mmCIF file of C-alpha atoms in Angstrom:
data_model
loop_
_atom_site.group_PDB
_atom_site.id
_atom_site.type_symbol
_atom_site.label_atom_id
_atom_site.label_comp_id
_atom_site.label_asym_id
_atom_site.label_seq_id
_atom_site.Cartn_x
_atom_site.Cartn_y
_atom_site.Cartn_z
ATOM 1 C CA ASP A 26 -0.136 -0.051 0.040
ATOM 2 C CA ILE A 27 1.035 3.453 -0.719
ATOM 3 C CA VAL A 28 1.715 5.444 2.505
ATOM 4 C CA LEU A 29 1.137 9.032 2.557
ATOM 5 C CA THR A 30 2.745 11.362 4.997
ATOM 6 C CA GLN A 31 1.610 14.784 5.508
ATOM 7 C CA SER A 32 3.307 17.739 7.041
ATOM 8 C CA PRO A 33 3.362 19.933 9.109
ATOM 9 C CA GLY A 34 1.014 18.053 11.683
ATOM 10 C CA THR A 35 -0.398 21.444 12.734
ATOM 11 C CA LEU A 36 -0.153 24.968 11.054
ATOM 12 C CA SER A 37 -0.906 27.851 13.174
ATOM 13 C CA LEU A 38 -1.624 31.075 11.067
ATOM 14 C CA SER A 39 -3.732 34.106 10.931
ATOM 15 C CA PRO A 40 -6.548 34.949 8.606
ATOM 16 C CA GLY A 41 -5.485 36.339 5.397
ATOM 17 C CA GLU A 42 -2.031 34.424 5.605
ATOM 18 C CA ARG A 43 -0.845 31.685 3.155
ATOM 19 C CA ALA A 44 -1.049 28.140 4.029
ATOM 20 C CA THR A 45 1.266 25.520 2.339
ATOM 21 C CA LEU A 46 0.359 21.867 3.187
ATOM 22 C CA SER A 47 2.595 18.709 1.950
ATOM 23 C CA CYS A 48 1.797 15.397 1.164
ATOM 24 C CA ARG A 49 4.556 12.906 0.409
ATOM 25 C CA ALA A 50 3.806 9.477 -1.000
ATOM 26 C CA SER A 51 6.104 6.210 -0.282
ATOM 27 C CA HIS A 52 5.979 5.271 -4.000
ATOM 28 C CA SER A 53 5.131 7.291 -6.868
ATOM 29 C CA VAL A 54 1.594 8.146 -7.502
ATOM 30 C CA SER A 55 0.532 7.470 -11.026
ATOM 31 C CA SER A 56 -0.990 9.891 -13.162
ATOM 32 C CA ARG A 57 -1.313 12.500 -10.574
ATOM 33 C CA SER A 58 -4.083 10.719 -8.847
ATOM 34 C CA LEU A 59 -4.177 12.593 -5.811
ATOM 35 C CA ALA A 60 -7.154 14.291 -3.887
ATOM 36 C CA TRP A 61 -7.420 16.763 -1.120
ATOM 37 C CA TYR A 62 -10.186 16.901 1.353
ATOM 38 C CA GLN A 63 -11.215 19.502 4.087
ATOM 39 C CA GLN A 64 -12.876 18.242 7.391
ATOM 40 C CA LYS A 65 -14.129 20.418 10.182
ATOM 41 C CA PRO A 66 -15.125 19.114 13.443
ATOM 42 C CA GLY A 67 -18.159 16.940 13.530
ATOM 43 C CA GLN A 68 -18.635 16.877 9.929
ATOM 44 C CA ALA A 69 -17.780 14.784 6.770
ATOM 45 C CA PRO A 70 -14.747 15.502 4.696
ATOM 46 C CA ARG A 71 -15.147 17.711 1.660
ATOM 47 C CA LEU A 72 -13.682 17.228 -1.609
ATOM 48 C CA LEU A 73 -11.444 20.221 -2.675
ATOM 49 C CA ILE A 74 -8.904 18.900 -5.160
ATOM 50 C CA TYR A 75 -8.666 15.728 -7.543
ATOM 51 C CA SER A 76 -6.191 14.797 -10.121
ATOM 52 C CA ALA A 77 -3.769 16.803 -8.101
ATOM 53 C CA SER A 78 -4.735 20.202 -9.286
ATOM 54 C CA SER A 79 -8.288 20.390 -10.553
ATOM 55 C CA ARG A 80 -10.769 22.076 -8.167
ATOM 56 C CA ALA A 81 -14.088 20.389 -7.158
ATOM 57 C CA THR A 82 -17.221 22.176 -8.000
ATOM 58 C CA GLY A 83 -18.001 25.162 -5.805
ATOM 59 C CA ILE A 84 -14.401 25.196 -4.496
ATOM 60 C CA PRO A 85 -12.976 28.865 -4.218
ATOM 61 C CA ASP A 86 -10.065 29.566 -6.191
ATOM 62 C CA ARG A 87 -7.920 30.490 -3.204
ATOM 63 C CA PHE A 88 -7.389 26.757 -2.800
ATOM 64 C CA SER A 89 -4.860 25.161 -5.438
ATOM 65 C CA GLY A 90 -3.075 21.998 -5.780
ATOM 66 C CA SER A 91 -0.044 20.998 -7.442
ATOM 67 C CA GLY A 92 2.775 18.165 -7.741
ATOM 68 C CA SER A 93 3.559 15.037 -9.255
ATOM 69 C CA GLY A 94 5.206 11.681 -8.511
ATOM 70 C CA THR A 95 5.709 11.641 -4.747
ATOM 71 C CA ASP A 96 5.329 15.103 -3.605
ATOM 72 C CA PHE A 97 2.352 17.083 -3.585
ATOM 73 C CA THR A 98 1.025 20.470 -2.164
ATOM 74 C CA LEU A 99 -2.171 22.089 -1.274
ATOM 75 C CA THR A 100 -1.865 25.956 -1.026
ATOM 76 C CA ILE A 101 -4.616 28.119 0.565
ATOM 77 C CA SER A 102 -3.772 31.870 -0.882
ATOM 78 C CA ARG A 103 -5.312 33.887 1.962
ATOM 79 C CA LEU A 104 -6.813 32.120 4.725
ATOM 80 C CA GLU A 105 -10.595 32.815 5.540
ATOM 81 C CA PRO A 106 -11.916 32.111 9.010
ATOM 82 C CA GLU A 107 -13.838 29.067 7.534
ATOM 83 C CA ASP A 108 -10.823 27.376 6.257
ATOM 84 C CA PHE A 109 -9.333 26.445 9.597
ATOM 85 C CA ALA A 110 -9.854 22.891 9.586
ATOM 86 C CA VAL A 111 -8.045 19.393 8.981
ATOM 87 C CA TYR A 112 -7.006 18.598 5.425
ATOM 88 C CA TYR A 113 -6.320 15.210 4.206
ATOM 89 C CA CYS A 114 -4.688 13.952 0.962
ATOM 90 C CA GLN A 115 -5.721 10.568 -0.705
ATOM 91 C CA GLN A 116 -4.023 8.688 -3.329
ATOM 92 C CA TYR A 117 -6.056 6.694 -6.012
ATOM 93 C CA GLY A 118 -3.096 5.943 -8.331
ATOM 94 C CA SER A 119 -3.088 2.218 -6.769
ATOM 95 C CA SER A 120 -5.488 0.118 -4.804
ATOM 96 C CA PRO A 121 -6.069 0.366 -2.083
ATOM 97 C CA GLN A 122 -6.387 3.973 -2.187
ATOM 98 C CA THR A 123 -5.160 5.515 1.063
ATOM 99 C CA PHE A 124 -5.331 8.532 2.968
ATOM 100 C CA GLY A 125 -2.742 10.877 4.793
ATOM 101 C CA GLN A 126 -2.928 11.336 8.487
ATOM 102 C CA GLY A 127 -4.039 14.835 8.196
ATOM 103 C CA SER A 128 -2.867 18.321 8.771
ATOM 104 C CA LYS A 129 -4.556 20.929 10.865
ATOM 105 C CA VAL A 130 -4.768 24.405 10.245
ATOM 106 C CA GLU A 131 -5.398 26.346 13.441
ATOM 107 C CA ILE A 132 -5.819 29.907 14.072
ATOM 108 C CA LYS A 133 -2.819 31.644 15.622
ATOM 109 C CA GLN B 26 -27.917 18.117 -5.111
ATOM 110 C CA LEU B 27 -27.005 14.569 -4.280
ATOM 111 C CA ARG B 28 -27.414 13.523 -0.627
ATOM 112 C CA LEU B 29 -26.299 10.374 1.167
ATOM 113 C CA GLN B 30 -27.533 9.429 4.691
ATOM 114 C CA GLU B 31 -26.286 6.442 6.785
ATOM 115 C CA SER B 32 -28.475 4.813 9.131
ATOM 116 C CA GLY B 33 -28.202 1.751 11.559
ATOM 117 C CA PRO B 34 -27.304 0.567 15.007
ATOM 118 C CA GLY B 35 -24.858 2.602 16.807
ATOM 119 C CA LEU B 36 -23.803 -0.059 19.362
ATOM 120 C CA VAL B 37 -22.651 -3.637 18.127
ATOM 121 C CA LYS B 38 -21.367 -6.268 20.395
ATOM 122 C CA PRO B 39 -18.102 -7.868 19.933
ATOM 123 C CA SER B 40 -17.891 -10.904 17.359
ATOM 124 C CA GLU B 41 -21.243 -9.853 15.917
ATOM 125 C CA THR B 42 -22.133 -7.999 12.650
ATOM 126 C CA LEU B 43 -21.952 -4.358 12.218
ATOM 127 C CA SER B 44 -24.777 -3.245 9.587
ATOM 128 C CA LEU B 45 -25.360 0.023 7.843
ATOM 129 C CA THR B 46 -27.348 1.388 5.165
ATOM 130 C CA CYS B 47 -26.596 4.217 2.910
ATOM 131 C CA THR B 48 -29.826 6.013 1.151
ATOM 132 C CA VAL B 49 -29.176 8.164 -1.793
ATOM 133 C CA SER B 50 -31.365 11.023 -2.377
ATOM 134 C CA SER B 51 -31.746 13.843 -5.105
ATOM 135 C CA GLY B 52 -30.024 11.350 -7.592
ATOM 136 C CA SER B 53 -29.985 7.541 -8.746
ATOM 137 C CA ILE B 54 -27.794 4.995 -7.566
ATOM 138 C CA LEU B 55 -28.569 3.530 -11.267
ATOM 139 C CA ASN B 56 -25.489 5.441 -12.684
ATOM 140 C CA ASN B 57 -22.651 3.828 -14.838
ATOM 141 C CA GLU B 58 -20.239 6.585 -13.955
ATOM 142 C CA TYR B 59 -20.059 5.932 -10.325
ATOM 143 C CA TYR B 60 -19.274 3.415 -7.652
ATOM 144 C CA TRP B 61 -20.440 3.836 -4.018
ATOM 145 C CA ALA B 62 -18.304 3.688 -1.098
ATOM 146 C CA TRP B 63 -17.845 2.962 2.519
ATOM 147 C CA ILE B 64 -15.022 4.721 4.538
ATOM 148 C CA ARG B 65 -14.492 4.829 8.285
ATOM 149 C CA GLN B 66 -12.520 7.030 10.788
ATOM 150 C CA PRO B 67 -11.677 5.981 14.264
ATOM 151 C CA ARG B 68 -12.354 8.957 16.577
ATOM 152 C CA GLY B 69 -9.369 11.370 16.397
ATOM 153 C CA GLU B 70 -7.808 9.250 13.438
ATOM 154 C CA GLY B 71 -7.497 9.225 9.885
ATOM 155 C CA LEU B 72 -9.769 7.792 7.020
ATOM 156 C CA GLU B 73 -9.605 4.285 5.954
ATOM 157 C CA TRP B 74 -11.445 3.058 2.497
ATOM 158 C CA ILE B 75 -13.508 -0.170 3.335
ATOM 159 C CA GLY B 76 -15.019 -1.001 -0.171
ATOM 160 C CA SER B 77 -17.178 0.105 -3.117
ATOM 161 C CA VAL B 78 -20.112 -1.222 -4.949
ATOM 162 C CA PHE B 79 -21.355 -0.592 -8.566
ATOM 163 C CA TYR B 80 -25.143 -0.511 -9.109
ATOM 164 C CA SER B 81 -24.720 -3.940 -11.015
ATOM 165 C CA GLY B 82 -23.286 -5.399 -7.767
ATOM 166 C CA GLY B 83 -19.794 -5.507 -8.849
ATOM 167 C CA THR B 84 -17.391 -4.716 -5.776
ATOM 168 C CA TYR B 85 -14.119 -3.802 -4.741
ATOM 169 C CA TYR B 86 -12.913 -4.349 -1.108
ATOM 170 C CA ASN B 87 -9.615 -3.141 0.704
ATOM 171 C CA ALA B 88 -7.853 -6.322 1.216
ATOM 172 C CA SER B 89 -7.215 -5.753 5.003
ATOM 173 C CA LEU B 90 -10.963 -6.166 5.596
ATOM 174 C CA ARG B 91 -12.130 -8.422 2.723
ATOM 175 C CA THR B 92 -12.473 -11.539 4.731
ATOM 176 C CA ARG B 93 -15.114 -9.812 6.979
ATOM 177 C CA VAL B 94 -17.021 -7.416 4.523
ATOM 178 C CA ASN B 95 -19.759 -7.341 2.254
ATOM 179 C CA ILE B 96 -21.361 -4.321 0.317
ATOM 180 C CA SER B 97 -24.541 -4.829 -1.374
ATOM 181 C CA VAL B 98 -26.772 -2.548 -3.493
ATOM 182 C CA ASP B 99 -30.449 -2.520 -3.719
ATOM 183 C CA THR B 100 -31.588 -0.242 -6.797
ATOM 184 C CA SER B 101 -35.146 -0.399 -6.027
ATOM 185 C CA LYS B 102 -34.660 1.319 -2.948
ATOM 186 C CA ASN B 103 -31.817 3.482 -4.048
ATOM 187 C CA HIS B 104 -29.474 2.399 -1.435
ATOM 188 C CA PHE B 105 -26.391 0.420 -0.538
ATOM 189 C CA SER B 106 -25.471 -1.538 2.433
ATOM 190 C CA LEU B 107 -22.359 -2.394 4.583
ATOM 191 C CA ARG B 108 -21.999 -5.701 6.505
ATOM 192 C CA LEU B 109 -18.785 -5.932 8.578
ATOM 193 C CA ASN B 110 -18.704 -9.367 10.520
ATOM 194 C CA TYR B 111 -16.893 -10.432 13.617
ATOM 195 C CA VAL B 112 -16.344 -7.031 14.852
ATOM 196 C CA THR B 113 -13.892 -5.927 17.686
ATOM 197 C CA ALA B 114 -13.384 -2.821 19.596
ATOM 198 C CA ALA B 115 -10.822 -1.897 16.931
ATOM 199 C CA ASP B 116 -13.770 -1.418 14.415
ATOM 200 C CA THR B 117 -15.266 1.352 16.558
ATOM 201 C CA ALA B 118 -15.270 4.258 14.059
ATOM 202 C CA VAL B 119 -17.428 6.822 12.265
ATOM 203 C CA TYR B 120 -18.576 5.371 9.124
ATOM 204 C CA TYR B 121 -19.363 7.403 6.144
ATOM 205 C CA CYS B 122 -20.704 6.538 2.679
ATOM 206 C CA ALA B 123 -19.741 8.416 -0.279
ATOM 207 C CA ARG B 124 -20.115 8.502 -3.901
ATOM 208 C CA HIS B 125 -16.992 7.106 -5.679
ATOM 209 C CA GLN B 126 -15.559 8.442 -8.923
ATOM 210 C CA VAL B 127 -13.500 5.374 -9.703
ATOM 211 C CA ARG B 128 -10.492 5.965 -12.163
ATOM 212 C CA TYR B 129 -8.265 2.987 -12.065
ATOM 213 C CA PHE B 130 -8.870 -0.539 -10.486
ATOM 214 C CA GLY B 131 -11.303 0.475 -8.021
ATOM 215 C CA ALA B 132 -9.500 3.650 -6.959
ATOM 216 C CA GLY B 133 -10.728 7.048 -7.165
ATOM 217 C CA TRP B 134 -11.964 10.164 -5.402
ATOM 218 C CA PHE B 135 -14.920 10.457 -3.045
ATOM 219 C CA ASP B 136 -17.536 13.064 -3.380
ATOM 220 C CA PRO B 137 -20.053 13.704 -1.823
ATOM 221 C CA TRP B 138 -20.113 12.221 1.695
ATOM 222 C CA GLY B 139 -23.019 11.295 3.930
ATOM 223 C CA GLN B 140 -22.870 13.186 7.211
ATOM 224 C CA GLY B 141 -21.415 9.807 8.962
ATOM 225 C CA SER B 142 -22.638 7.166 11.550
ATOM 226 C CA LEU B 143 -20.836 6.555 14.821
ATOM 227 C CA VAL B 144 -20.689 3.035 15.487
ATOM 228 C CA THR B 145 -19.437 1.657 18.834
ATOM 229 C CA VAL B 146 -18.264 -1.850 19.560
ATOM 230 C CA SER B 147 -18.900 -2.817 22.988
ATOM 231 C CA SER B 148 -20.713 -5.495 25.068
#
């Protein structure tokens, strides 16, 4: 199974700042088959990004994804109050699809 | 807008069978573009894909759970179901259902998700 390691574990930032989250895979993820999700307390995950850089329907353009191979990044250009949450990456280039352990973006 | 809703017992005894149903509304499960998936999340932990089912009944399972899992679909009721046998405390988690956009070998992204159902395994 492909293991995804997310960093940092927790990121403390203020509204308006830029957030950069990393997702590193134990093996190359084929065809940029990587998704990002946002999860708020008590809620289900919400799809943000698929195919490494394609935004899901209704996702604001302050969210962007990049990367290929084993290194992927989620960037939030300017944090809004509603963006403070936990973010998960997921690879689907090979079965079983697997998730990272999550990165928390908290208010500084 | 497509919605998914999990239902089922919140408490299951060890060694018994966990059963959940996911009802799909504002859309049909009879769609040849998507699978329908179960994913779980132990409290305070990460996410684990359990398995997925196509409207025709074809399935993909996570090998780590394959011997204990059965996922089925009922197109007449527009729902799909999860059965997990011989549960232990390690199976305590929030169980989510989701639509699964499968790309390769049963793998793909999940969107949207149900709100989740907490299942506790305890005597």
